[in-house]
């Protein structure tokens, strides 16, 4: 296939440009398949274009919505779309409008259901690490506690797509490095604002978590998300460097600024029980990047599907679905945001292996898969409009509230 002067190897999906929707108005949420309107990409903002593509795939044609973002343009940037709390969900369009983005897509997989734990609240919190405007929001849950499809071999729940202070996008892995210091000794921190903690660990919850119950953090195991909740739990509230409260059952309600709630399970709970009210306690945490020494301005979780121009080994080539993904090109200077359409005519979607090949065909060197299915959403603001409009047809018939997303921001 030849497109824009670039020839791609045989075997990759053939991408047919259908519509850029020069006015960016048209098919959004009408229930019908998107209609062709213009043969070239539409300008959304400086350094940002939007187009639609047909992708012939193994199980039928998929329809894709594509945002191309040129980070070489100083007026454009990417950032984390997120609710006011880690344990909360909002539709992509609302997050984009509240934060002033010109476009956005949905992001990480999240704690969507707790049917396996009757009476336990689903938190809505995302699976992987999250950084917003340089501020660490959370770390990753254990692999066995993930929601979403199986990870490609050799990857973990700590995988992220991020943009550094150098304005370059990259794939990386962010690992929690933290600890609790008390007169009784020191203990490594097992989690930060996570809906699931490793067995036997202590996790920290800050004001970024929100008001959701912290009980879910002590349910399941490192290998079985549906395992029962632990019966050996304890939490300690720390304010001003001292213990100010304790309870045997993790609580709920907003964590005040300057306060940290430590939640322990099994061995972690037993360690916390040694701490007395009034005792001095120090808590530290940070996310450490495996590959980059450049501080991240934003990052969110998912999993890699393409690295150095090649699909990762072991990608699933059987299960097709509506998908959301991101491609990174030109050494991180350009980004492609991809969201498939959920209209009935296109709902067969793509396999993960086809997603990787599609990102290749769009010029990406690295690729990253995000949440899909009913979560897949792409929203774009028409030039001059007051807010964004959803451009794809979500499979549920309406936007699903999600944990976070990628926002495209323009200083014009």
mmCIF file of C-alpha atoms in Angstrom:
data_model
loop_
_atom_site.group_PDB
_atom_site.id
_atom_site.type_symbol
_atom_site.label_atom_id
_atom_site.label_comp_id
_atom_site.label_asym_id
_atom_site.label_seq_id
_atom_site.Cartn_x
_atom_site.Cartn_y
_atom_site.Cartn_z
ATOM 1 C CA UNK A 1 0.000 0.000 0.000
ATOM 2 C CA UNK A 2 1.194 3.504 -0.739
ATOM 3 C CA UNK A 3 -0.043 6.445 1.275
ATOM 4 C CA UNK A 4 1.401 9.947 1.388
ATOM 5 C CA UNK A 5 4.514 8.687 -0.397
ATOM 6 C CA UNK A 6 5.287 5.970 2.151
ATOM 7 C CA UNK A 7 5.160 2.306 1.192
ATOM 8 C CA UNK A 8 4.173 -0.218 3.846
ATOM 9 C CA UNK A 9 4.985 -3.934 3.816
ATOM 10 C CA UNK A 10 2.399 -6.410 2.633
ATOM 11 C CA UNK A 11 0.250 -7.975 5.341
ATOM 12 C CA UNK A 12 -0.606 -4.776 7.172
ATOM 13 C CA UNK A 13 -4.192 -3.492 7.134
ATOM 14 C CA UNK A 14 -5.012 -1.260 4.184
ATOM 15 C CA UNK A 15 -6.217 2.076 5.558
ATOM 16 C CA UNK A 16 -8.717 3.893 3.376
ATOM 17 C CA UNK A 17 -9.198 7.574 4.140
ATOM 18 C CA UNK A 18 -12.959 8.077 4.324
ATOM 19 C CA UNK A 19 -13.586 11.392 5.951
ATOM 20 C CA UNK A 20 -11.891 14.161 7.809
ATOM 21 C CA UNK A 21 -15.192 15.934 8.351
ATOM 22 C CA UNK A 22 -13.824 19.313 7.331
ATOM 23 C CA UNK A 23 -16.437 20.987 9.521
ATOM 24 C CA UNK A 24 -15.999 18.210 12.120
ATOM 25 C CA UNK A 25 -19.777 17.881 12.210
ATOM 26 C CA UNK A 26 -21.695 14.798 11.205
ATOM 27 C CA UNK A 27 -21.982 11.286 12.482
ATOM 28 C CA UNK A 28 -21.449 11.706 16.209
ATOM 29 C CA UNK A 29 -23.931 9.664 18.267
ATOM 30 C CA UNK A 30 -26.568 9.473 15.545
ATOM 31 C CA UNK A 31 -26.629 5.679 15.616
ATOM 32 C CA UNK A 32 -25.721 5.397 11.929
ATOM 33 C CA UNK A 33 -22.381 4.537 10.395
ATOM 34 C CA UNK A 34 -20.147 7.592 9.853
ATOM 35 C CA UNK A 35 -20.565 9.175 6.433
ATOM 36 C CA UNK A 36 -17.742 10.206 4.128
ATOM 37 C CA UNK A 37 -17.365 13.968 3.795
ATOM 38 C CA UNK A 38 -13.868 15.036 2.726
ATOM 39 C CA UNK A 39 -10.761 13.252 1.421
ATOM 40 C CA UNK A 40 -8.202 14.964 3.639
ATOM 41 C CA UNK A 41 -7.496 15.546 7.326
ATOM 42 C CA UNK A 42 -9.249 18.442 9.033
ATOM 43 C CA UNK A 43 -7.326 20.921 11.150
ATOM 44 C CA UNK A 44 -8.566 20.961 14.730
ATOM 45 C CA UNK A 45 -5.957 23.333 16.175
ATOM 46 C CA UNK A 46 -2.304 24.178 15.546
ATOM 47 C CA UNK A 47 -0.449 20.884 15.258
ATOM 48 C CA UNK A 48 -3.643 18.783 15.534
ATOM 49 C CA UNK A 49 -5.636 17.123 12.719
ATOM 50 C CA UNK A 50 -8.572 14.714 12.634
ATOM 51 C CA UNK A 51 -9.559 12.111 10.038
ATOM 52 C CA UNK A 52 -11.534 8.900 9.616
ATOM 53 C CA UNK A 53 -10.297 5.647 8.093
ATOM 54 C CA UNK A 54 -11.732 2.323 6.986
ATOM 55 C CA UNK A 55 -9.608 -0.682 7.981
ATOM 56 C CA UNK A 56 -10.326 -4.005 6.270
ATOM 57 C CA UNK A 57 -9.711 -6.675 8.923
ATOM 58 C CA UNK A 58 -10.025 -10.419 9.368
ATOM 59 C CA UNK A 59 -13.581 -10.245 10.710
ATOM 60 C CA UNK A 60 -14.868 -7.316 8.673
ATOM 61 C CA UNK A 61 -14.229 -3.655 8.086
ATOM 62 C CA UNK A 62 -13.390 -1.529 11.103
ATOM 63 C CA UNK A 63 -13.876 2.221 11.097
ATOM 64 C CA UNK A 64 -11.290 4.359 12.864
ATOM 65 C CA UNK A 65 -11.168 7.929 14.108
ATOM 66 C CA UNK A 66 -7.642 9.340 14.154
ATOM 67 C CA UNK A 67 -6.113 12.396 15.789
ATOM 68 C CA UNK A 68 -2.584 13.323 14.738
ATOM 69 C CA UNK A 69 -0.687 15.494 17.197
ATOM 70 C CA UNK A 70 2.585 17.220 16.331
ATOM 71 C CA UNK A 71 4.429 17.905 19.588
ATOM 72 C CA UNK A 72 7.048 19.877 17.671
ATOM 73 C CA UNK A 73 4.501 22.702 17.603
ATOM 74 C CA UNK A 74 5.022 24.639 20.864
ATOM 75 C CA UNK A 75 1.322 25.510 20.976
ATOM 76 C CA UNK A 76 0.154 21.930 21.415
ATOM 77 C CA UNK A 77 0.582 19.488 24.280
ATOM 78 C CA UNK A 78 -0.855 16.261 25.661
ATOM 79 C CA UNK A 79 -2.091 15.869 29.220
ATOM 80 C CA UNK A 80 -4.031 13.543 31.482
ATOM 81 C CA UNK A 81 -7.804 13.898 31.426
ATOM 82 C CA UNK A 82 -8.973 12.857 34.880
ATOM 83 C CA UNK A 83 -11.768 13.465 37.391
ATOM 84 C CA UNK A 84 -11.169 15.368 40.612
ATOM 85 C CA UNK A 85 -10.385 12.062 42.366
ATOM 86 C CA UNK A 86 -8.493 8.900 41.419
ATOM 87 C CA UNK A 87 -11.488 6.839 42.562
ATOM 88 C CA UNK A 88 -14.029 8.486 40.276
ATOM 89 C CA UNK A 89 -15.262 8.364 36.676
ATOM 90 C CA UNK A 90 -16.492 10.912 34.155
ATOM 91 C CA UNK A 91 -17.246 10.862 30.397
ATOM 92 C CA UNK A 92 -14.388 11.881 28.120
ATOM 93 C CA UNK A 93 -16.353 14.817 26.709
ATOM 94 C CA UNK A 94 -16.972 16.261 30.174
ATOM 95 C CA UNK A 95 -13.337 15.818 31.214
ATOM 96 C CA UNK A 96 -12.174 17.495 28.000
ATOM 97 C CA UNK A 97 -14.509 20.471 28.412
ATOM 98 C CA UNK A 98 -13.740 20.960 32.106
ATOM 99 C CA UNK A 99 -9.986 20.903 31.465
ATOM 100 C CA UNK A 100 -10.151 22.936 28.263
ATOM 101 C CA UNK A 101 -8.922 20.276 25.819
ATOM 102 C CA UNK A 102 -9.585 20.591 22.093
ATOM 103 C CA UNK A 103 -9.799 16.801 21.797
ATOM 104 C CA UNK A 104 -9.442 13.649 23.837
ATOM 105 C CA UNK A 105 -9.728 9.882 23.985
ATOM 106 C CA UNK A 106 -10.401 7.454 26.821
ATOM 107 C CA UNK A 107 -7.483 5.994 28.725
ATOM 108 C CA UNK A 108 -6.598 3.215 31.143
ATOM 109 C CA UNK A 109 -8.584 0.149 32.146
ATOM 110 C CA UNK A 110 -10.296 0.558 35.510
ATOM 111 C CA UNK A 111 -12.096 -1.076 38.436
ATOM 112 C CA UNK A 112 -15.468 -1.242 36.721
ATOM 113 C CA UNK A 113 -17.260 -3.972 38.690
ATOM 114 C CA UNK A 114 -17.168 -5.853 41.982
ATOM 115 C CA UNK A 115 -19.765 -8.560 41.347
ATOM 116 C CA UNK A 116 -17.270 -11.086 42.754
ATOM 117 C CA UNK A 117 -17.220 -9.208 46.078
ATOM 118 C CA UNK A 118 -20.852 -8.595 47.121
ATOM 119 C CA UNK A 119 -21.235 -5.440 49.165
ATOM 120 C CA UNK A 120 -17.864 -4.039 48.114
ATOM 121 C CA UNK A 121 -17.897 -0.762 46.204
ATOM 122 C CA UNK A 122 -16.319 -0.619 42.755
ATOM 123 C CA UNK A 123 -13.985 2.352 42.998
ATOM 124 C CA UNK A 124 -13.677 3.315 39.325
ATOM 125 C CA UNK A 125 -9.944 3.793 39.892
ATOM 126 C CA UNK A 126 -7.552 3.017 37.012
ATOM 127 C CA UNK A 127 -5.273 -0.007 36.842
ATOM 128 C CA UNK A 128 -1.910 1.538 36.073
ATOM 129 C CA UNK A 129 0.206 4.465 37.231
ATOM 130 C CA UNK A 130 -1.005 7.998 36.634
ATOM 131 C CA UNK A 131 0.764 11.361 36.548
ATOM 132 C CA UNK A 132 -0.986 14.671 35.865
ATOM 133 C CA UNK A 133 0.886 17.939 35.303
ATOM 134 C CA UNK A 134 3.960 16.411 36.892
ATOM 135 C CA UNK A 135 2.077 15.283 40.015
ATOM 136 C CA UNK A 136 2.018 11.598 40.955
ATOM 137 C CA UNK A 137 -1.573 10.436 41.440
ATOM 138 C CA UNK A 138 -1.241 6.678 41.836
ATOM 139 C CA UNK A 139 0.782 3.514 41.252
ATOM 140 C CA UNK A 140 -0.124 0.216 39.562
ATOM 141 C CA UNK A 141 -2.176 -2.633 41.021
ATOM 142 C CA UNK A 142 -0.750 -6.194 40.997
ATOM 143 C CA UNK A 143 -0.981 -7.900 37.603
ATOM 144 C CA UNK A 144 -3.539 -10.436 38.840
ATOM 145 C CA UNK A 145 -5.828 -7.597 39.940
ATOM 146 C CA UNK A 146 -6.044 -5.971 36.499
ATOM 147 C CA UNK A 147 -9.200 -5.415 34.510
ATOM 148 C CA UNK A 148 -8.840 -5.802 30.747
ATOM 149 C CA UNK A 149 -7.421 -8.416 28.359
ATOM 150 C CA UNK A 150 -4.366 -10.520 29.164
ATOM 151 C CA UNK A 151 -1.081 -8.656 28.929
ATOM 152 C CA UNK A 152 1.414 -9.456 26.177
ATOM 153 C CA UNK A 153 4.234 -11.722 27.422
ATOM 154 C CA UNK A 154 6.891 -9.890 29.390
ATOM 155 C CA UNK A 155 4.782 -6.824 30.208
ATOM 156 C CA UNK A 156 3.309 -5.716 33.532
ATOM 157 C CA UNK A 157 0.611 -3.476 34.993
ATOM 158 C CA UNK A 158 3.295 -0.789 35.455
ATOM 159 C CA UNK A 159 3.508 0.003 31.721
ATOM 160 C CA UNK A 160 2.741 3.606 30.773
ATOM 161 C CA UNK A 161 2.499 5.999 27.887
ATOM 162 C CA UNK A 162 3.756 9.410 28.920
ATOM 163 C CA UNK A 163 5.119 12.753 27.819
ATOM 164 C CA UNK A 164 8.200 14.107 29.528
ATOM 165 C CA UNK A 165 9.340 17.583 30.403
ATOM 166 C CA UNK A 166 11.180 17.441 27.064
ATOM 167 C CA UNK A 167 7.760 17.303 25.304
ATOM 168 C CA UNK A 168 8.489 13.893 23.824
ATOM 169 C CA UNK A 169 6.086 10.981 24.097
ATOM 170 C CA UNK A 170 7.456 7.575 25.056
ATOM 171 C CA UNK A 171 6.538 4.178 26.443
ATOM 172 C CA UNK A 172 7.979 3.292 29.828
ATOM 173 C CA UNK A 173 7.398 1.446 33.072
ATOM 174 C CA UNK A 174 6.754 3.320 36.324
ATOM 175 C CA UNK A 175 7.547 1.467 39.539
ATOM 176 C CA UNK A 176 6.515 2.623 43.013
ATOM 177 C CA UNK A 177 9.405 3.403 45.335
ATOM 178 C CA UNK A 178 8.253 4.291 48.830
ATOM 179 C CA UNK A 179 8.268 3.395 52.471
ATOM 180 C CA UNK A 180 6.866 3.960 55.948
ATOM 181 C CA UNK A 181 9.223 4.914 58.762
ATOM 182 C CA UNK A 182 8.252 4.553 62.449
ATOM 183 C CA UNK A 183 9.969 3.828 65.786
ATOM 184 C CA UNK A 184 9.139 0.163 65.176
ATOM 185 C CA UNK A 185 11.213 0.170 61.991
ATOM 186 C CA UNK A 186 10.764 0.685 58.278
ATOM 187 C CA UNK A 187 8.430 -1.015 55.818
ATOM 188 C CA UNK A 188 8.368 -0.747 52.021
ATOM 189 C CA UNK A 189 5.208 0.843 50.666
ATOM 190 C CA UNK A 190 3.167 -1.596 48.609
ATOM 191 C CA UNK A 191 0.749 0.795 46.987
ATOM 192 C CA UNK A 192 -0.355 4.366 46.382
ATOM 193 C CA UNK A 193 -4.019 5.278 45.811
ATOM 194 C CA UNK A 194 -4.711 1.807 44.395
ATOM 195 C CA UNK A 195 -7.940 -0.184 44.362
ATOM 196 C CA UNK A 196 -5.886 -3.326 45.076
ATOM 197 C CA UNK A 197 -2.840 -3.825 47.298
ATOM 198 C CA UNK A 198 -0.355 -6.700 47.185
ATOM 199 C CA UNK A 199 -1.010 -9.405 49.764
ATOM 200 C CA UNK A 200 0.781 -8.650 53.046
ATOM 201 C CA UNK A 201 1.516 -5.024 52.193
ATOM 202 C CA UNK A 202 0.734 -1.482 53.337
ATOM 203 C CA UNK A 203 -0.598 1.103 50.914
ATOM 204 C CA UNK A 204 -0.925 4.874 51.201
ATOM 205 C CA UNK A 205 -4.067 6.846 50.368
ATOM 206 C CA UNK A 206 -3.864 10.617 49.970
ATOM 207 C CA UNK A 207 -6.319 13.406 49.207
ATOM 208 C CA UNK A 208 -5.955 12.486 45.516
ATOM 209 C CA UNK A 209 -7.850 9.231 46.145
ATOM 210 C CA UNK A 210 -11.222 10.827 46.828
ATOM 211 C CA UNK A 211 -14.079 9.678 49.048
ATOM 212 C CA UNK A 212 -14.509 6.074 47.854
ATOM 213 C CA UNK A 213 -14.253 3.207 50.331
ATOM 214 C CA UNK A 214 -10.777 1.760 50.821
ATOM 215 C CA UNK A 215 -12.105 -1.766 51.507
ATOM 216 C CA UNK A 216 -11.577 -2.888 47.897
ATOM 217 C CA UNK A 217 -7.826 -2.444 48.380
ATOM 218 C CA UNK A 218 -7.811 -5.499 50.665
ATOM 219 C CA UNK A 219 -9.797 -7.822 48.359
ATOM 220 C CA UNK A 220 -8.456 -10.443 45.951
ATOM 221 C CA UNK A 221 -4.865 -11.613 45.744
ATOM 222 C CA UNK A 222 -1.859 -10.870 43.563
ATOM 223 C CA UNK A 223 -2.915 -13.655 41.191
ATOM 224 C CA UNK A 224 -6.706 -13.819 41.615
ATOM 225 C CA UNK A 225 -8.823 -10.689 41.411
ATOM 226 C CA UNK A 226 -11.944 -12.577 42.512
ATOM 227 C CA UNK A 227 -10.429 -14.093 45.673
ATOM 228 C CA UNK A 228 -12.238 -13.136 48.913
ATOM 229 C CA UNK A 229 -11.453 -9.955 50.797
ATOM 230 C CA UNK A 230 -8.884 -10.241 53.556
ATOM 231 C CA UNK A 231 -10.160 -10.631 57.114
ATOM 232 C CA UNK A 232 -6.873 -9.344 58.567
ATOM 233 C CA UNK A 233 -6.834 -5.592 57.902
ATOM 234 C CA UNK A 234 -5.918 -2.386 59.703
ATOM 235 C CA UNK A 235 -5.603 1.279 58.811
ATOM 236 C CA UNK A 236 -3.800 4.179 60.425
ATOM 237 C CA UNK A 237 -4.331 7.882 59.776
ATOM 238 C CA UNK A 238 -1.227 10.087 59.760
ATOM 239 C CA UNK A 239 -1.347 13.877 59.929
ATOM 240 C CA UNK A 240 1.507 16.249 60.612
ATOM 241 C CA UNK A 241 3.908 13.319 60.838
ATOM 242 C CA UNK A 242 2.011 11.640 63.690
ATOM 243 C CA UNK A 243 -0.607 8.907 64.040
ATOM 244 C CA UNK A 244 -3.979 10.518 64.787
ATOM 245 C CA UNK A 245 -6.322 7.546 64.375
ATOM 246 C CA UNK A 246 -6.641 3.822 63.703
ATOM 247 C CA UNK A 247 -9.301 1.274 62.721
ATOM 248 C CA UNK A 248 -9.429 -2.435 61.969
ATOM 249 C CA UNK A 249 -11.625 -2.006 58.873
ATOM 250 C CA UNK A 250 -10.579 0.315 56.033
ATOM 251 C CA UNK A 251 -12.833 3.353 55.952
ATOM 252 C CA UNK A 252 -14.344 5.733 53.412
ATOM 253 C CA UNK A 253 -14.652 9.470 52.989
ATOM 254 C CA UNK A 254 -12.350 12.155 51.701
ATOM 255 C CA UNK A 255 -8.765 12.196 52.907
ATOM 256 C CA UNK A 256 -7.913 15.740 53.991
ATOM 257 C CA UNK A 257 -4.968 17.529 52.352
ATOM 258 C CA UNK A 258 -1.802 16.904 54.330
ATOM 259 C CA UNK A 259 -3.199 13.612 55.640
ATOM 260 C CA UNK A 260 -2.207 10.070 54.657
ATOM 261 C CA UNK A 261 -4.228 6.963 55.428
ATOM 262 C CA UNK A 262 -2.144 3.776 55.599
ATOM 263 C CA UNK A 263 -4.082 0.586 54.838
ATOM 264 C CA UNK A 264 -2.555 -2.786 55.606
ATOM 265 C CA UNK A 265 -3.553 -6.367 54.913
ATOM 266 C CA UNK A 266 -2.181 -9.551 56.547
ATOM 267 C CA UNK A 267 1.468 -8.889 57.490
ATOM 268 C CA UNK A 268 1.016 -5.224 56.646
ATOM 269 C CA UNK A 269 -1.963 -4.964 58.994
ATOM 270 C CA UNK A 270 0.007 -6.629 61.779
ATOM 271 C CA UNK A 271 2.817 -4.092 61.346
ATOM 272 C CA UNK A 272 0.405 -1.149 61.450
ATOM 273 C CA UNK A 273 -1.174 -2.405 64.677
ATOM 274 C CA UNK A 274 2.121 -1.692 66.431
ATOM 275 C CA UNK A 275 1.717 2.044 65.812
ATOM 276 C CA UNK A 276 0.166 4.045 68.645
ATOM 277 C CA UNK A 277 -1.753 7.305 68.436
ATOM 278 C CA UNK A 278 0.701 10.189 68.804
ATOM 279 C CA UNK A 279 3.634 8.182 67.468
ATOM 280 C CA UNK A 280 5.827 9.749 64.798
ATOM 281 C CA UNK A 281 5.456 8.223 61.311
ATOM 282 C CA UNK A 282 7.022 9.261 58.016
ATOM 283 C CA UNK A 283 5.668 8.265 54.603
ATOM 284 C CA UNK A 284 7.523 8.771 51.332
ATOM 285 C CA UNK A 285 6.727 7.719 47.767
ATOM 286 C CA UNK A 286 7.670 8.355 44.165
ATOM 287 C CA UNK A 287 7.323 6.657 40.787
ATOM 288 C CA UNK A 288 10.617 5.560 39.244
ATOM 289 C CA UNK A 289 10.904 5.264 35.464
ATOM 290 C CA UNK A 290 12.596 2.172 34.088
ATOM 291 C CA UNK A 291 13.776 3.785 30.852
ATOM 292 C CA UNK A 292 13.709 7.580 30.998
ATOM 293 C CA UNK A 293 15.540 10.028 33.210
ATOM 294 C CA UNK A 294 13.304 12.835 31.962
ATOM 295 C CA UNK A 295 10.550 13.699 34.483
ATOM 296 C CA UNK A 296 7.067 12.924 33.206
ATOM 297 C CA UNK A 297 4.532 15.706 32.874
ATOM 298 C CA UNK A 298 1.800 13.180 32.268
ATOM 299 C CA UNK A 299 1.490 9.391 32.145
ATOM 300 C CA UNK A 300 -1.232 6.771 32.189
ATOM 301 C CA UNK A 301 -1.490 2.999 32.110
ATOM 302 C CA UNK A 302 -2.315 0.434 29.443
ATOM 303 C CA UNK A 303 0.054 -1.943 27.668
ATOM 304 C CA UNK A 304 2.510 -1.847 24.750
ATOM 305 C CA UNK A 305 1.765 -3.557 21.445
ATOM 306 C CA UNK A 306 4.484 -2.103 19.222
ATOM 307 C CA UNK A 307 8.137 -1.373 20.013
ATOM 308 C CA UNK A 308 10.828 -0.021 17.693
ATOM 309 C CA UNK A 309 8.582 -0.536 14.692
ATOM 310 C CA UNK A 310 7.754 -4.168 15.425
ATOM 311 C CA UNK A 311 4.674 -5.755 17.023
ATOM 312 C CA UNK A 312 5.417 -7.362 20.372
ATOM 313 C CA UNK A 313 5.655 -11.180 20.296
ATOM 314 C CA UNK A 314 2.573 -13.060 21.429
ATOM 315 C CA UNK A 315 -0.077 -10.456 20.604
ATOM 316 C CA UNK A 316 -3.564 -11.913 20.389
ATOM 317 C CA UNK A 317 -4.721 -12.363 16.805
ATOM 318 C CA UNK A 318 -8.079 -14.018 17.480
ATOM 319 C CA UNK A 319 -10.311 -11.787 19.602
ATOM 320 C CA UNK A 320 -11.659 -8.757 17.747
ATOM 321 C CA UNK A 321 -13.157 -5.794 19.576
ATOM 322 C CA UNK A 322 -13.622 -2.052 19.470
ATOM 323 C CA UNK A 323 -10.265 -0.609 20.595
ATOM 324 C CA UNK A 324 -8.496 2.578 21.624
ATOM 325 C CA UNK A 325 -4.749 2.923 21.063
ATOM 326 C CA UNK A 326 -1.883 5.386 20.725
ATOM 327 C CA UNK A 327 1.044 5.426 18.328
ATOM 328 C CA UNK A 328 4.319 7.276 18.885
ATOM 329 C CA UNK A 329 6.400 8.403 15.913
ATOM 330 C CA UNK A 330 9.435 10.489 15.039
ATOM 331 C CA UNK A 331 11.239 9.832 18.306
ATOM 332 C CA UNK A 332 8.252 10.931 20.366
ATOM 333 C CA UNK A 333 7.686 14.188 18.509
ATOM 334 C CA UNK A 334 4.462 13.022 16.873
ATOM 335 C CA UNK A 335 1.550 11.043 18.338
ATOM 336 C CA UNK A 336 -1.390 9.265 16.720
ATOM 337 C CA UNK A 337 -4.547 8.743 18.812
ATOM 338 C CA UNK A 338 -6.770 5.963 17.433
ATOM 339 C CA UNK A 339 -10.345 5.117 18.454
ATOM 340 C CA UNK A 340 -12.491 2.572 16.629
ATOM 341 C CA UNK A 341 -16.149 3.145 15.929
ATOM 342 C CA UNK A 342 -18.764 1.084 17.779
ATOM 343 C CA UNK A 343 -21.573 1.453 15.248
ATOM 344 C CA UNK A 344 -23.188 -1.941 14.427
ATOM 345 C CA UNK A 345 -21.666 -1.988 10.941
ATOM 346 C CA UNK A 346 -18.134 -1.855 12.394
ATOM 347 C CA UNK A 347 -18.476 -3.463 15.797
ATOM 348 C CA UNK A 348 -16.330 -6.506 14.969
ATOM 349 C CA UNK A 349 -13.353 -4.177 15.405
ATOM 350 C CA UNK A 350 -9.738 -5.333 15.412
ATOM 351 C CA UNK A 351 -7.601 -7.886 17.188
ATOM 352 C CA UNK A 352 -4.691 -6.586 19.256
ATOM 353 C CA UNK A 353 -2.314 -7.860 16.575
ATOM 354 C CA UNK A 354 -4.282 -5.867 13.981
ATOM 355 C CA UNK A 355 -4.123 -2.786 16.212
ATOM 356 C CA UNK A 356 -0.323 -3.034 16.247
ATOM 357 C CA UNK A 357 -0.215 -3.384 12.455
ATOM 358 C CA UNK A 358 -2.610 -0.477 12.029
ATOM 359 C CA UNK A 359 -0.427 1.765 14.177
ATOM 360 C CA UNK A 360 2.545 0.702 12.031
ATOM 361 C CA UNK A 361 0.642 1.680 8.902
ATOM 362 C CA UNK A 362 -0.070 5.074 10.429
ATOM 363 C CA UNK A 363 3.673 5.605 10.802
ATOM 364 C CA UNK A 364 4.096 4.707 14.472
ATOM 365 C CA UNK A 365 7.324 3.260 15.832
ATOM 366 C CA UNK A 366 5.839 2.413 19.245
ATOM 367 C CA UNK A 367 2.239 1.559 20.096
ATOM 368 C CA UNK A 368 0.160 1.383 23.254
ATOM 369 C CA UNK A 369 -3.263 -0.173 23.819
ATOM 370 C CA UNK A 370 -5.829 1.504 26.073
ATOM 371 C CA UNK A 371 -9.260 0.461 27.330
ATOM 372 C CA UNK A 372 -11.766 -0.452 24.627
ATOM 373 C CA UNK A 373 -15.280 -1.793 24.138
ATOM 374 C CA UNK A 374 -17.879 0.485 25.697
ATOM 375 C CA UNK A 375 -15.136 2.770 27.002
ATOM 376 C CA UNK A 376 -13.799 3.674 23.548
ATOM 377 C CA UNK A 377 -14.536 7.358 22.991
ATOM 378 C CA UNK A 378 -13.021 10.127 20.916
ATOM 379 C CA UNK A 379 -14.177 13.709 21.296
ATOM 380 C CA UNK A 380 -13.128 16.679 19.182
ATOM 381 C CA UNK A 381 -13.919 20.394 19.371
ATOM 382 C CA UNK A 382 -14.891 21.974 16.075
ATOM 383 C CA UNK A 383 -13.012 25.247 15.534
ATOM 384 C CA UNK A 384 -15.071 28.021 17.071
ATOM 385 C CA UNK A 385 -17.274 25.665 19.101
ATOM 386 C CA UNK A 386 -17.729 26.052 22.852
ATOM 387 C CA UNK A 387 -17.076 22.376 23.609
ATOM 388 C CA UNK A 388 -16.125 18.996 22.180
ATOM 389 C CA UNK A 389 -18.436 16.544 20.434
ATOM 390 C CA UNK A 390 -18.125 12.767 20.537
ATOM 391 C CA UNK A 391 -17.114 11.612 17.048
ATOM 392 C CA UNK A 392 -17.408 7.836 17.305
ATOM 393 C CA UNK A 393 -20.425 5.708 18.175
ATOM 394 C CA UNK A 394 -19.819 4.178 21.625
ATOM 395 C CA UNK A 395 -20.904 0.542 21.714
ATOM 396 C CA UNK A 396 -23.219 1.202 24.684
ATOM 397 C CA UNK A 397 -25.106 3.842 22.670
ATOM 398 C CA UNK A 398 -23.821 6.619 24.930
ATOM 399 C CA UNK A 399 -20.551 7.664 26.547
ATOM 400 C CA UNK A 400 -19.335 5.494 29.391
ATOM 401 C CA UNK A 401 -17.819 7.338 32.355
ATOM 402 C CA UNK A 402 -14.129 6.412 32.463
ATOM 403 C CA UNK A 403 -11.243 6.723 34.906
ATOM 404 C CA UNK A 404 -9.005 8.892 32.755
ATOM 405 C CA UNK A 405 -7.968 9.747 29.235
ATOM 406 C CA UNK A 406 -5.529 11.620 27.011
ATOM 407 C CA UNK A 407 -6.326 15.251 26.375
ATOM 408 C CA UNK A 408 -5.017 17.338 23.481
ATOM 409 C CA UNK A 409 -4.489 20.956 24.488
ATOM 410 C CA UNK A 410 -3.740 23.924 22.248
ATOM 411 C CA UNK A 411 -2.533 27.389 23.108
ATOM 412 C CA UNK A 412 -3.496 28.507 19.601
#
